[in-house]
Coordinates of C-alpha atoms in Angstrom, one line a residue:
X909 CA 76.5 91.3 71.4
X910 CA 80.9 90.4 71.6
X911 CA 82.8 92.5 71.8
X912 CA 85.1 90.4 69.7
X913 CA 87.8 91.5 66.9
X914 CA 89.1 88.5 65.3
X915 CA 87.5 87.1 62.3
X916 CA 86.6 83.6 62.1
X917 CA 89.9 82.9 59.2
X918 CA 91.4 85.1 61.7
X919 CA 91.0 82.3 64.2
X920 CA 91.6 79.2 62.3
X921 CA 94.8 80.1 61.7
X922 CA 96.1 80.9 65.3
X923 CA 94.9 78.2 65.7
X924 CA 96.7 76.5 63.0
X925 CA 100.3 78.4 64.6
X926 CA 100.0 76.2 68.2
X927 CA 98.9 73.3 66.5
X928 CA 95.0 73.4 68.8
X929 CA 92.1 71.6 66.2
X930 CA 89.7 73.8 67.8
X931 CA 88.9 75.8 70.8
X932 CA 88.1 73.2 72.8
X933 CA 91.3 72.4 72.6
X934 CA 92.7 75.2 74.6
X935 CA 90.6 74.2 77.6
X936 CA 91.2 69.7 77.6
X937 CA 93.1 69.8 80.5
X938 CA 89.8 71.7 82.4
X939 CA 87.3 68.8 83.8
X940 CA 84.0 68.1 81.8
X941 CA 81.8 68.5 84.3
X942 CA 83.3 71.6 84.3
X943 CA 82.5 72.0 81.2
X944 CA 79.0 72.5 81.6
X945 CA 75.9 74.7 80.1
X946 CA 73.9 76.5 82.0
X947 CA 71.0 79.8 82.1
X948 CA 72.8 82.3 84.5
X949 CA 69.4 83.7 84.4
X950 CA 69.7 87.2 82.9
X951 CA 68.3 89.7 80.9
X952 CA 68.9 90.0 76.6
X953 CA 70.3 93.1 76.4
X954 CA 69.4 96.1 76.4
X955 CA 69.5 100.4 74.8
X956 CA 71.8 101.9 77.4
X957 CA 69.9 104.6 78.8
X958 CA 67.5 101.8 80.1
X959 CA 70.8 100.0 81.8
X960 CA 71.5 103.6 83.2
X961 CA 68.5 103.9 84.5
X962 CA 67.9 100.2 86.4
X963 CA 71.3 101.2 87.4
X964 CA 70.6 104.0 88.9
X965 CA 67.5 102.2 90.5
X966 CA 70.4 99.9 92.0
X967 CA 72.4 102.7 93.7
X968 CA 69.4 104.5 94.8
X969 CA 68.6 101.6 97.3
X970 CA 72.5 102.5 98.7
X971 CA 72.9 103.9 102.4
X972 CA 75.8 106.4 102.1
X973 CA 77.7 107.0 105.1
X974 CA 77.2 110.6 104.3
X975 CA 73.0 109.3 104.7
X976 CA 72.4 110.0 108.6
X977 CA 74.3 108.8 111.6
X978 CA 77.3 106.6 110.8
X979 CA 79.2 104.4 113.3
X980 CA 80.6 101.6 110.8
X981 CA 84.6 101.2 112.3
X982 CA 86.1 97.5 112.3
X983 CA 89.0 98.1 109.4
X984 CA 87.7 100.7 107.7
X985 CA 86.6 104.4 108.2
X986 CA 84.6 106.8 107.4
X987 CA 86.4 110.9 106.9
X988 CA 86.8 113.6 105.8
X989 CA 88.9 113.5 102.0
X990 CA 89.2 116.9 101.0
X991 CA 88.6 117.7 97.6
X992 CA 92.1 118.5 96.3
X993 CA 92.7 115.1 97.3
X994 CA 90.3 114.4 94.5
X995 CA 91.5 117.0 91.3
X996 CA 94.4 116.1 92.1
X997 CA 94.8 111.9 91.7
X998 CA 92.1 112.7 88.5
X999 CA 95.3 114.9 86.9
X1000 CA 95.7 112.9 83.7
X1001 CA 99.5 112.7 84.1
X1002 CA 98.6 110.9 87.8
X1003 CA 95.7 109.3 87.3
X1004 CA 97.1 107.6 83.4
X1005 CA 100.5 106.7 84.9
X1006 CA 102.3 103.3 85.3
X1007 CA 104.9 101.5 85.9
X1008 CA 107.5 103.4 86.2
X1009 CA 110.3 101.0 84.3
X1010 CA 111.4 104.2 82.5
X1011 CA 113.4 106.4 84.7
X1012 CA 114.4 109.2 82.6
X1013 CA 110.1 109.5 82.1
X1014 CA 108.5 108.6 85.2
X1015 CA 110.5 111.2 87.5
X1016 CA 107.1 112.4 89.3
X1017 CA 105.7 109.4 89.5
X1018 CA 108.9 108.1 90.8
X1019 CA 109.0 111.0 93.9
X1020 CA 105.7 111.1 94.4
X1021 CA 106.9 107.6 95.0
X1022 CA 109.6 107.6 97.6
X1023 CA 107.9 111.2 99.3
X1024 CA 105.5 108.8 100.3
X1025 CA 107.6 105.8 101.9
X1026 CA 109.3 109.4 103.5
X1027 CA 105.7 109.5 105.1
X1028 CA 105.1 106.3 106.0
X1029 CA 108.4 105.6 107.3
X1030 CA 108.3 108.7 109.4
X1031 CA 104.6 107.7 110.6
X1032 CA 105.7 104.4 111.7
X1033 CA 108.7 105.2 113.2
X1034 CA 110.8 102.5 111.2
X1035 CA 114.1 103.0 108.4
X1036 CA 112.8 102.8 105.4
X1037 CA 109.6 102.2 103.9
X1038 CA 107.8 100.0 100.7
X1039 CA 105.7 101.6 98.2
X1040 CA 102.8 100.1 99.4
X1041 CA 100.8 97.2 99.2
X1042 CA 97.2 95.9 98.3
X1043 CA 95.6 95.9 101.4
X1044 CA 96.8 95.7 105.0
X1045 CA 95.1 92.6 104.7
X1046 CA 97.2 90.6 102.0
X1047 CA 100.7 93.5 103.7
X1048 CA 99.7 91.4 107.2
X1049 CA 99.7 87.9 104.9
X1050 CA 103.2 89.2 102.6
X1051 CA 104.7 90.5 106.8
X1052 CA 104.7 86.7 108.1
X1053 CA 106.5 85.3 105.7
X1054 CA 109.1 87.6 105.3
X1055 CA 109.4 87.0 109.2
X1056 CA 110.3 83.5 108.1
X1057 CA 112.8 83.9 105.5
X1058 CA 114.4 86.4 107.8
X1059 CA 114.3 84.1 111.2
X1060 CA 114.7 81.4 108.9
X1061 CA 111.6 79.7 111.3
X1062 CA 108.2 78.8 111.2
X1063 CA 105.7 78.8 113.8
X1064 CA 104.5 82.2 113.6
X1065 CA 101.9 83.6 116.2
X1066 CA 98.4 85.2 115.9
X1067 CA 96.7 87.4 117.8
X1068 CA 93.0 87.1 119.2
X1069 CA 92.7 90.8 118.8
X1070 CA 94.3 90.9 115.4
X1071 CA 91.1 92.2 112.6
X1072 CA 89.2 88.4 111.9
X1073 CA 89.8 89.7 108.2
X1074 CA 93.9 89.4 108.4
X1075 CA 93.7 86.3 109.9
X1076 CA 92.1 84.9 107.2
X1077 CA 94.5 86.3 104.5
X1078 CA 97.6 85.1 106.8
X1079 CA 95.5 81.0 106.3
X1080 CA 95.3 82.1 102.8
X1081 CA 98.7 82.6 101.8
X1082 CA 100.1 79.5 104.4
X1083 CA 97.4 77.5 103.5
X1084 CA 96.1 76.2 106.5
X1085 CA 100.1 75.9 107.1
X1086 CA 100.6 73.7 111.5
X1087 CA 103.1 76.6 112.7
X1088 CA 100.0 79.1 111.9
X1089 CA 98.7 78.8 115.2
X1090 CA 95.8 81.9 115.2
X1091 CA 94.5 82.8 119.7
X1092 CA 90.6 82.9 119.9
X1093 CA 88.7 86.1 119.2
X1094 CA 90.0 88.0 123.1
X1095 CA 87.1 91.3 123.0
X1096 CA 88.4 92.3 127.0
X1097 CA 92.5 91.7 127.2
X1098 CA 94.5 89.9 125.3
X1099 CA 95.2 86.2 125.8
X1100 CA 98.2 84.3 126.2
X1101 CA 100.1 85.5 122.9
X1102 CA 103.3 85.7 125.0
X1103 CA 103.5 82.7 127.0
X1104 CA 103.1 81.0 123.1
X1105 CA 107.2 82.5 122.5
X1106 CA 110.0 80.0 121.9
X1107 CA 112.6 79.0 120.9
X1108 CA 110.7 78.2 117.3
X1109 CA 108.8 81.1 116.7
X1110 CA 109.6 83.3 113.9
X1111 CA 107.6 86.3 114.8
X1112 CA 104.0 86.8 116.9
X1113 CA 101.5 89.5 115.7
X1114 CA 99.4 91.7 116.9
X1115 CA 97.0 94.9 115.9
X1116 CA 97.0 98.0 118.0
X1117 CA 94.6 99.3 118.4
X1118 CA 93.4 95.3 117.5
X1119 CA 90.2 95.3 116.3
X1120 CA 88.1 95.0 118.9
X1121 CA 89.5 99.1 119.5
X1122 CA 92.3 97.9 122.8
X1123 CA 95.4 99.7 122.8
X1124 CA 97.8 96.7 123.2
X1125 CA 101.0 96.9 125.3
X1126 CA 104.4 96.3 121.6
X1127 CA 106.8 97.1 124.3
X1128 CA 106.5 95.0 126.2
X1129 CA 105.5 92.4 123.1
X1130 CA 108.9 93.6 121.7
X1131 CA 110.7 93.2 124.3
X1132 CA 109.0 89.2 124.6
X1133 CA 108.8 88.2 121.1
X1134 CA 113.5 89.6 121.0
X1135 CA 114.6 88.1 123.7
X1136 CA 113.3 84.2 121.8
X1137 CA 115.0 85.4 118.9
X1138 CA 111.3 85.9 117.1
X1139 CA 109.7 89.3 114.9
X1140 CA 106.9 91.8 116.2
X1141 CA 104.9 92.5 114.1
X1142 CA 102.6 95.1 114.7
X1143 CA 99.6 95.6 113.1
X1144 CA 97.5 99.3 112.1
X1145 CA 93.2 99.0 110.7
X1146 CA 93.2 102.6 112.0
X1147 CA 96.6 104.7 110.5
X1148 CA 95.2 107.9 111.6
X1149 CA 96.1 106.6 115.5
X1150 CA 99.5 107.0 114.2
X1151 CA 98.7 111.3 115.0
X1152 CA 98.7 110.0 119.0
X1153 CA 100.2 107.2 119.8
X1154 CA 103.7 106.4 120.1
X1155 CA 104.8 105.7 116.6
X1156 CA 105.8 100.8 116.6
X1157 CA 108.9 102.0 115.9
X1158 CA 109.6 103.3 119.0
X1159 CA 108.5 100.9 121.1
X1160 CA 110.5 97.4 119.1
X1161 CA 109.0 96.6 116.8
X1162 CA 110.8 95.3 114.1
X1163 CA 107.9 95.0 110.6
X1164 CA 104.9 97.7 110.7
X1165 CA 102.0 96.5 108.3
X1166 CA 99.1 99.0 107.8
X1167 CA 95.7 100.2 106.4
X1168 CA 96.1 103.1 105.0
X1169 CA 92.6 104.3 103.1
X1170 CA 91.4 106.4 106.1
X1171 CA 94.1 109.0 104.6
X1172 CA 93.0 110.6 101.2
X1173 CA 90.6 107.0 100.3
X1174 CA 87.1 107.2 100.7
X1175 CA 85.5 103.8 102.4
X1176 CA 84.5 103.0 98.1
X1177 CA 82.1 100.2 99.0
X1178 CA 85.5 97.8 100.2
X1179 CA 88.5 98.4 98.2
X1180 CA 91.0 99.8 96.0
X1181 CA 92.0 100.1 99.3
X1182 CA 96.2 100.6 100.6
X1183 CA 99.1 98.6 102.1
X1184 CA 101.9 100.0 104.0
X1185 CA 104.8 98.7 105.3
X1186 CA 107.3 99.4 106.7
X1187 CA 110.9 97.8 108.5
X1188 CA 113.9 98.0 110.0
X1189 CA 117.5 98.6 107.6
X1190 CA 118.5 95.5 107.7
X1191 CA 116.4 93.7 106.5
X1192 CA 115.0 95.1 103.6
X1193 CA 116.4 93.2 101.1
X1194 CA 113.8 90.7 102.3
X1195 CA 110.6 93.1 101.8
X1196 CA 108.2 92.5 99.9
X1197 CA 107.0 95.2 96.9
X1198 CA 108.5 98.2 95.4
X1199 CA 110.8 100.6 96.2
X1200 CA 111.3 104.0 95.2
X1201 CA 114.7 105.5 95.9
X1202 CA 116.5 108.7 95.3
X1203 CA 120.4 109.1 93.1
X1204 CA 122.1 111.8 90.7
X1205 CA 122.3 111.0 87.5
X1206 CA 124.9 111.4 84.9
X1207 CA 125.7 115.7 84.8
X1208 CA 125.0 115.7 88.9
X1209 CA 121.2 116.1 89.4
X1210 CA 118.9 114.6 92.3
X1211 CA 116.7 112.0 90.2
X1212 CA 114.7 108.7 91.9
X1213 CA 114.6 105.3 90.4
X1214 CA 113.3 101.6 91.0
X1215 CA 116.2 99.7 93.6
X1216 CA 116.3 96.7 95.0
X1217 CA 114.4 95.7 92.2
X1218 CA 116.3 92.3 91.3
X1219 CA 114.5 91.2 94.2
X1220 CA 110.9 91.0 92.3
X1221 CA 109.7 88.9 91.0
X1222 CA 109.9 90.1 86.4
X1223 CA 113.9 89.1 87.4
X1224 CA 114.1 86.6 89.6
X1225 CA 111.1 84.9 89.1
X1226 CA 110.6 82.3 91.3
X1227 CA 113.4 82.7 93.5
X1228 CA 111.7 86.7 94.2
X1229 CA 111.2 87.8 97.3
X1230 CA 107.7 87.7 96.9
X1231 CA 105.0 87.5 93.7
X1232 CA 103.7 90.8 94.4
X1233 CA 106.0 93.7 92.8
X1234 CA 103.6 95.8 91.7
X1235 CA 101.7 98.8 94.9
X1236 CA 98.8 100.6 94.8
X1237 CA 100.5 104.1 93.2
X1238 CA 97.3 106.3 93.3
X1239 CA 95.9 104.8 96.3
X1240 CA 99.2 106.3 97.0
X1241 CA 98.8 109.2 95.7
X1242 CA 96.2 110.2 97.2
X1243 CA 97.3 109.2 100.7
X1244 CA 100.3 110.9 100.0
X1245 CA 98.3 114.2 99.0
X1246 CA 96.5 114.1 102.3
X1247 CA 99.1 113.7 104.4
X1248 CA 101.6 117.0 102.8
X1249 CA 98.1 119.5 103.5
X1250 CA 97.5 118.2 107.0
X1251 CA 101.7 118.5 107.7
X1252 CA 102.9 116.9 111.6
X1253 CA 100.7 119.4 113.1
X1254 CA 96.9 118.9 111.3
X1255 CA 98.0 115.7 111.4
X1256 CA 98.1 115.1 115.3
X1257 CA 95.0 117.5 115.0
X1258 CA 92.5 115.0 113.3
X1259 CA 93.6 112.8 115.8
X1260 CA 93.3 114.3 118.5
X1261 CA 89.4 115.0 116.6
X1262 CA 89.1 111.2 116.8
X1263 CA 89.6 110.8 120.1
X1264 CA 87.5 113.2 121.4
X1265 CA 84.6 112.6 119.7
X1266 CA 85.4 108.5 120.3
X1267 CA 85.2 109.4 124.4
X1268 CA 82.3 111.9 123.8
X1269 CA 80.7 108.3 122.1
X1270 CA 81.9 106.2 125.2
X1271 CA 80.3 107.8 127.8
X1272 CA 77.0 107.6 126.5
X1273 CA 77.2 105.0 125.5
X1274 CA 77.9 103.7 129.7
X1275 CA 75.3 105.9 130.0
X1276 CA 72.5 104.0 128.4
X1277 CA 69.9 100.5 130.0
X1278 CA 71.4 97.6 128.2
X1279 CA 75.0 99.4 127.2
X1280 CA 78.0 98.3 128.3
X1281 CA 81.3 99.5 126.5
X1282 CA 84.6 96.6 127.6
X1283 CA 87.4 99.3 127.1
X1284 CA 89.2 100.8 129.0
X1285 CA 91.9 101.9 126.4
X1286 CA 90.7 102.9 123.3
X1287 CA 91.6 105.4 119.8
X1288 CA 88.8 106.0 118.0
X1289 CA 86.8 102.9 117.9
X1290 CA 85.7 100.8 120.8
X1291 CA 83.7 97.6 122.2
X1292 CA 79.9 97.1 123.4
X1293 CA 77.8 94.7 124.7
X1294 CA 73.7 94.9 124.6
X1295 CA 71.5 92.9 126.6
X1296 CA 69.7 91.9 122.6
X1297 CA 72.0 90.1 120.4
X1298 CA 73.8 92.0 118.1
X1299 CA 73.4 91.7 115.0
X1300 CA 69.0 91.7 114.7
X1301 CA 70.2 95.1 117.6
X1302 CA 72.0 97.1 113.6
X1303 CA 69.4 95.6 111.5
X1304 CA 66.4 97.8 113.3
X1305 CA 69.1 101.0 114.2
X1306 CA 70.5 100.3 110.3
X1307 CA 66.3 100.6 109.6
X1308 CA 65.4 103.9 111.8
X1309 CA 68.6 105.6 109.9
X1310 CA 71.6 104.4 111.8
X1311 CA 74.7 103.0 111.0
X1312 CA 75.1 101.2 114.4
X1313 CA 78.5 99.5 113.8
X1314 CA 79.2 95.9 113.0
X1315 CA 78.2 92.9 114.7
X1316 CA 81.1 91.0 116.1
X1317 CA 78.9 87.5 115.4
X1318 CA 79.6 88.9 111.0
X1319 CA 82.7 88.5 110.9
X1320 CA 83.4 85.8 114.3
X1321 CA 79.9 83.8 112.9
X1322 CA 82.2 80.3 115.4
X1323 CA 82.2 81.8 118.6
X1324 CA 78.9 82.5 120.3
X1325 CA 80.7 84.5 123.6
X1326 CA 81.1 87.6 120.8
X1327 CA 76.7 87.3 119.9
X1328 CA 75.8 90.9 121.4
X1329 CA 78.8 92.5 121.1
X1330 CA 79.2 95.9 118.6
X1331 CA 82.1 97.8 116.8
X1332 CA 81.5 100.9 117.6
X1333 CA 83.4 103.8 115.6
X1334 CA 83.8 108.2 115.9
X1335 CA 86.0 110.0 113.8
X1336 CA 86.3 113.5 113.0
X1337 CA 83.3 113.6 110.7
X1338 CA 80.6 112.2 114.1
X1339 CA 78.4 114.7 115.8
X1340 CA 77.6 114.8 118.6
X1341 CA 73.2 115.2 117.1
X1342 CA 74.7 111.7 116.1
X1343 CA 76.0 110.7 119.5
X1344 CA 72.3 111.8 121.3
X1345 CA 70.0 110.4 117.8
X1346 CA 72.2 106.5 118.5
X1347 CA 71.7 106.4 122.0
X1348 CA 68.0 106.9 121.1
X1349 CA 67.5 104.8 119.4
X1350 CA 69.6 102.3 121.8
X1351 CA 67.3 103.0 124.3
X1352 CA 64.2 102.3 122.3
X1353 CA 65.1 99.3 121.1
X1354 CA 66.0 97.7 124.0
X1355 CA 63.3 98.2 126.8

């Protein structure tokens, strides 16, 4: 059944107004070869209750993170989200709120975004944060473009420890620009990124903890970049790490991008997620995305508005700083509520729990024959090398009810050297029983 409300007469009337002979004329720019019709092989329509039953059967084939031992990370992490968060974000004034262009009727949304920006700025140690971007990967690409605008240079160097998905999104944004240098995967070290900095470099991009779990020396990287007039872009995929690690701003980072999913947002099959971006005050006019500011109204009362909107696409069109002039509002709200519930002390305790469980996991894995832990430093994630190919091993463990991590070869298929590497993560939800089950199953499978 097609849900199109227009009658044949109305369609003919609209075509007449725009001067088109028929519907096909609207697609005249599409090559004929692309207009072939084909059978999608989809089933015929069914009653609603049968469709629901079919969808429930499909959903039953999934294995959720809470169904057993779970050590998957690599950019998306399973944390506890308090029921309060979901309850509050589903209130109608939040769930249906849209673009706050009219401050006189959007004070709640604007204040929430202002508080969110304040939280992100404090977490990252930066002067200012925006009202969020779509996710960490697109935020990284936007940071690269921002660095190019600020320095008027084009060369950008991506660390070999940057998440492969983030690297690929940057490459897509820059359309394989020859001034973009992507270093080879570096599961055991930082590589030679500092040696690649010269007077033509706009920025270097370093993730910490990196894709493989290693903590990176941001102070050395910042000093090396600044000595050549380049910027340091810091990427964080596990924002909970900021509860223990020094804020990137304290080390001299110029732009900080993070994935905020770990706070207030569930795994959700990969999205929607939440991009965080913060920078120095002097760079604010080149920062993409929406900004909310505090002001006073005609009666002198505190109020909130969108600020610096003249940078945005809906006003400057092709001269805008970015084609993003929106934000992940509901995910940002969930983040902000969860952070408010935790508070500074609670956030630090959460980070300590994550690290403590990761230490237990590392010690237990190191005792398993055929397993080598590659990390000397880590927060809640690490890379192990196994005596058997990782992809097949992870599948066998999944069949035993244990989601053992992410085979690096899944995300880096062009690097044979990573075939036996698995990235494993532990959070506050990881139990001693989970760790024991993983290590016992690994020992059996590797015999």
